[in-house]
Structures are given as C-alpha cells and as structure tokens.
Backbone as JSON, one array per atom type, in Angstrom:
{
  "sequence": "MYVCMCHAVTEAQVKQKIDEGANTPRQIAQGCKAGTDCGSCVRRIQALLGEHGARPCPTARLAERLGLADPAAATAAVTAPQAA",
  "N": [[-6.56, 11.64, -14.6], [-8.92, 11.61, -12.13], [-8.14, 10.53, -8.92], [-9.23, 10.75, -6.12], [-12.02, 12.64, -5.83], [-13.38, 13.93, -4.02], [-11.51, 15.24, -3.2], [-10.53, 16.53, -5.39], [-7.87, 15.2, -6.62], [-5.6, 13.68, -8.56], [-4.29, 10.97, -10.13], [-1.53, 11.23, -10.86], [-0.91, 13.13, -9.09], [-1.04, 11.98, -6.79], [0.6, 9.81, -7.71], [3.15, 11.1, -7.39], [4.05, 11.31, -5.62], [4.14, 9.1, -4.22], [6.33, 8.73, -5.68], [7.91, 10.62, -3.91], [7.94, 9.57, -1.51], [6.25, 8.45, -0.14], [4.44, 5.41, 1.59], [2.35, 4.24, 1.95], [-1.58, 4.94, 2.1], [-2.37, 6.51, 4.61], [-0.08, 7.9, 4.63], [-0.17, 9.3, 2.15], [-2.36, 10.69, 2.34], [-1.38, 12.6, 4.06], [-0.26, 14.38, 2.72], [-1.53, 15.04, 0.47], [-4.41, 14.96, 1.1], [-6.13, 13.17, -0.63], [-8.68, 10.52, 0.17], [-9.15, 11.29, 2.73], [-11.91, 12.03, 2.95], [-14.78, 11.13, 2.4], [-13.31, 7.92, 1.45], [-13.63, 6.83, -0.65], [-11.78, 6.27, -2.47], [-9.81, 5.23, -1.3], [-9.09, 2.35, -1.92], [-8.03, 2.33, -4.48], [-5.95, 4.53, -4.09], [-4.1, 2.1, -2.35], [-3.89, 0.56, -4.68], [-2.34, 1.62, -6.24], [-0.32, 2.66, -4.92], [0.54, -0.1, -4.74], [1.44, -0.44, -7.49], [3.33, 1.17, -7.55], [5.98, 1.1, -6.73], [5.82, 1.57, -4.44], [6.99, 0.27, -0.54], [6.93, -2.89, -0.19], [4.13, -4.61, 1.61], [4.22, -5.13, 5.24], [4.22, -8.39, 5.36], [4.33, -9.1, 3.06], [7.49, -8.33, 2.95], [8.3, -9.87, 5.01], [8.14, -12.4, 3.72], [9.71, -12.43, 1.81], [12.03, -12.41, 2.62], [11.84, -14.97, 4.2], [12.55, -16.34, 1.9], [10.0, -17.19, 0.33], [7.49, -17.18, -2.11], [5.2, -16.28, -1.99], [3.16, -14.6, -0.11], [1.15, -14.96, 1.3], [1.67, -17.62, 2.52], [3.92, -17.14, 3.78], [2.67, -16.02, 5.74], [1.47, -18.35, 7.0], [3.52, -19.78, 7.72], [4.85, -18.58, 9.72], [2.45, -18.35, 11.77], [1.96, -21.18, 11.74], [1.59, -24.59, 13.89], [4.65, -25.02, 15.6], [6.1, -28.42, 15.23], [6.09, -31.13, 17.46]],
  "CA": [[-7.45, 11.01, -14.2], [-8.93, 11.63, -10.69], [-8.42, 9.39, -7.76], [-10.19, 11.6, -5.08], [-12.87, 13.35, -6.44], [-13.71, 14.84, -2.45], [-10.43, 16.49, -3.02], [-9.74, 17.0, -6.36], [-6.67, 14.41, -6.72], [-5.17, 13.11, -9.48], [-3.32, 10.39, -9.92], [-0.29, 12.16, -11.07], [-0.45, 13.86, -7.59], [-1.09, 10.37, -5.77], [2.37, 9.14, -8.16], [3.76, 12.26, -7.12], [3.9, 11.33, -3.19], [4.65, 7.87, -3.84], [7.99, 9.14, -5.56], [8.07, 11.69, -3.02], [8.16, 8.34, -0.52], [5.17, 7.84, 0.77], [4.18, 4.35, 1.74], [1.0, 3.94, 3.12], [-2.83, 5.47, 1.75], [-2.22, 7.64, 5.34], [0.56, 9.08, 3.76], [-0.37, 10.1, 0.97], [-3.44, 11.19, 2.9], [-1.3, 12.9, 4.9], [0.62, 14.83, 1.57], [-2.87, 15.87, -0.56], [-5.78, 15.19, 1.71], [-6.48, 12.06, -0.81], [-8.8, 9.57, 0.88], [-9.33, 12.0, 4.49], [-13.39, 12.5, 3.34], [-15.59, 9.54, 1.95], [-13.19, 6.93, 1.57], [-13.86, 5.89, -1.46], [-10.46, 6.45, -3.37], [-8.25, 4.5, -0.87], [-8.36, 1.28, -2.68], [-7.23, 2.7, -5.85], [-4.49, 4.85, -3.92], [-3.52, 1.26, -2.22], [-3.25, 0.25, -5.52], [-1.38, 2.63, -6.73], [0.95, 2.16, -4.22], [1.48, -1.44, -5.56], [2.11, -0.32, -8.74], [4.14, 2.17, -8.13], [7.31, 1.02, -6.52], [5.98, 1.4, -2.55], [7.43, -0.97, 0.15], [5.83, -3.62, 0.27], [3.96, -4.8, 3.04], [5.32, -6.32, 6.2], [3.58, -9.55, 4.78], [5.5, -9.28, 1.45], [8.85, -8.24, 3.1], [8.77, -11.42, 5.53], [8.1, -13.37, 3.0], [10.6, -12.45, 0.31], [13.07, -12.34, 3.79], [12.04, -15.87, 4.41], [12.12, -16.87, 0.45], [8.59, -17.72, 0.25], [7.25, -15.99, -3.13], [3.56, -16.4, -1.83], [3.33, -13.99, 1.22], [-0.23, -16.12, 2.26], [2.3, -19.05, 2.93], [5.0, -16.33, 4.81], [1.73, -15.82, 7.19], [0.86, -19.57, 7.41], [4.91, -20.43, 8.39], [4.88, -17.75, 11.29], [1.54, -18.73, 12.76], [2.07, -22.36, 11.99], [2.23, -24.39, 15.59], [5.75, -25.6, 15.8], [6.29, -30.07, 15.55], [7.32, -31.56, 19.2]],
  "C": [[-7.78, 11.27, -12.46], [-8.96, 10.57, -10.05], [-9.65, 9.84, -7.02], [-11.02, 12.88, -5.7], [-13.17, 14.58, -5.11], [-12.42, 16.19, -2.81], [-9.37, 16.99, -3.88], [-7.79, 16.55, -6.74], [-6.41, 13.91, -7.52], [-4.09, 12.19, -9.19], [-2.03, 10.25, -10.34], [-0.28, 12.83, -9.65], [-0.17, 12.41, -6.86], [0.68, 9.67, -6.47], [3.13, 10.23, -7.36], [4.43, 11.59, -5.99], [4.17, 10.32, -3.26], [6.51, 8.16, -4.63], [8.44, 9.62, -4.39], [8.44, 10.47, -1.5], [7.15, 8.12, 0.54], [4.71, 6.41, 0.56], [2.91, 3.71, 1.67], [-0.43, 5.16, 2.48], [-2.71, 7.05, 2.86], [-1.32, 8.93, 4.84], [0.64, 10.04, 2.56], [-1.85, 11.2, 1.35], [-3.09, 12.71, 3.43], [-0.44, 14.18, 3.49], [-0.43, 15.8, 0.95], [-3.95, 15.65, -0.09], [-6.53, 13.64, 0.75], [-6.87, 11.1, 0.25], [-9.46, 10.1, 2.37], [-10.93, 12.08, 4.33], [-14.0, 11.37, 3.01], [-15.05, 8.06, 2.01], [-12.66, 6.15, 0.53], [-12.84, 5.28, -2.36], [-9.42, 5.69, -2.87], [-8.05, 3.57, -1.4], [-8.1, 1.28, -3.87], [-6.12, 3.3, -5.24], [-3.64, 3.71, -3.01], [-2.76, 0.73, -3.19], [-2.36, 0.67, -6.12], [-0.1, 2.6, -5.86], [1.87, 0.87, -4.79], [2.22, -1.3, -6.53], [3.18, 0.7, -9.21], [5.89, 2.22, -7.48], [7.16, 1.06, -4.59], [6.81, 0.37, -2.24], [6.39, -1.12, 0.12], [5.06, -3.55, 1.65], [4.4, -5.76, 4.15], [4.99, -7.55, 5.76], [4.68, -10.78, 3.8], [6.9, -8.93, 2.03], [9.38, -9.53, 4.13], [8.67, -12.23, 4.36], [9.22, -13.65, 1.71], [12.05, -12.64, 1.77], [13.55, -14.48, 3.7], [12.37, -17.33, 2.95], [10.94, -17.71, 0.22], [7.96, -16.94, -0.55], [5.39, -15.76, -2.72], [3.65, -15.73, -0.24], [2.07, -14.65, 1.84], [0.99, -16.86, 2.92], [3.6, -18.8, 3.96], [4.31, -16.65, 6.4], [1.59, -17.15, 8.12], [2.47, -19.87, 8.46], [4.73, -19.64, 9.8], [3.91, -18.21, 11.94], [1.79, -20.41, 12.98], [2.18, -23.02, 13.37], [3.69, -25.39, 15.26], [5.48, -26.8, 16.22], [7.16, -29.91, 17.24], [8.19, -32.44, 18.5]]
}
C-alpha cells in the first residue's frame, strides 16, 4: 500500500526506514522523500512511527521517567505552578 503517492513510497519502505533507526517524519523524508511534496502523508507516517517501535516523543519519555501513565499528565506536572 502506498503511503506517499507523490514519491510512490510504500508502507513497507517507511517501515524499513523505521527499522533502520528513523524516529521522526523528517528522518523518514531524508531516507525516502515521503512527506516532502504535498504533505498529505505525514500523519500516516507519524502513525507508522508510533505503531512500529520508533522512540516515543519527548513528552511520552518524560511521562515514563516520572512514572506517569498519561503523557498529558506529564505536561501538566511540568507546567503546573509550584505550591509555596
């Protein structure tokens, strides 16, 4: 199945780039040009990154480090005003 119609990049090619260490849509684009033209495939690329073991986003890593199950809670913990 094609992920990027502009550059004829398949889902298998995107998964291969993820297996090779790509962690962001930009890194996928550098490897196979997917997402560099009209951009309509970027959300699908992001989903594939999430589904296939790419490193989680910084907020998710922070949530894990703080022992929080919900990344939104990690953001709230970091941005909440400190009690006096």
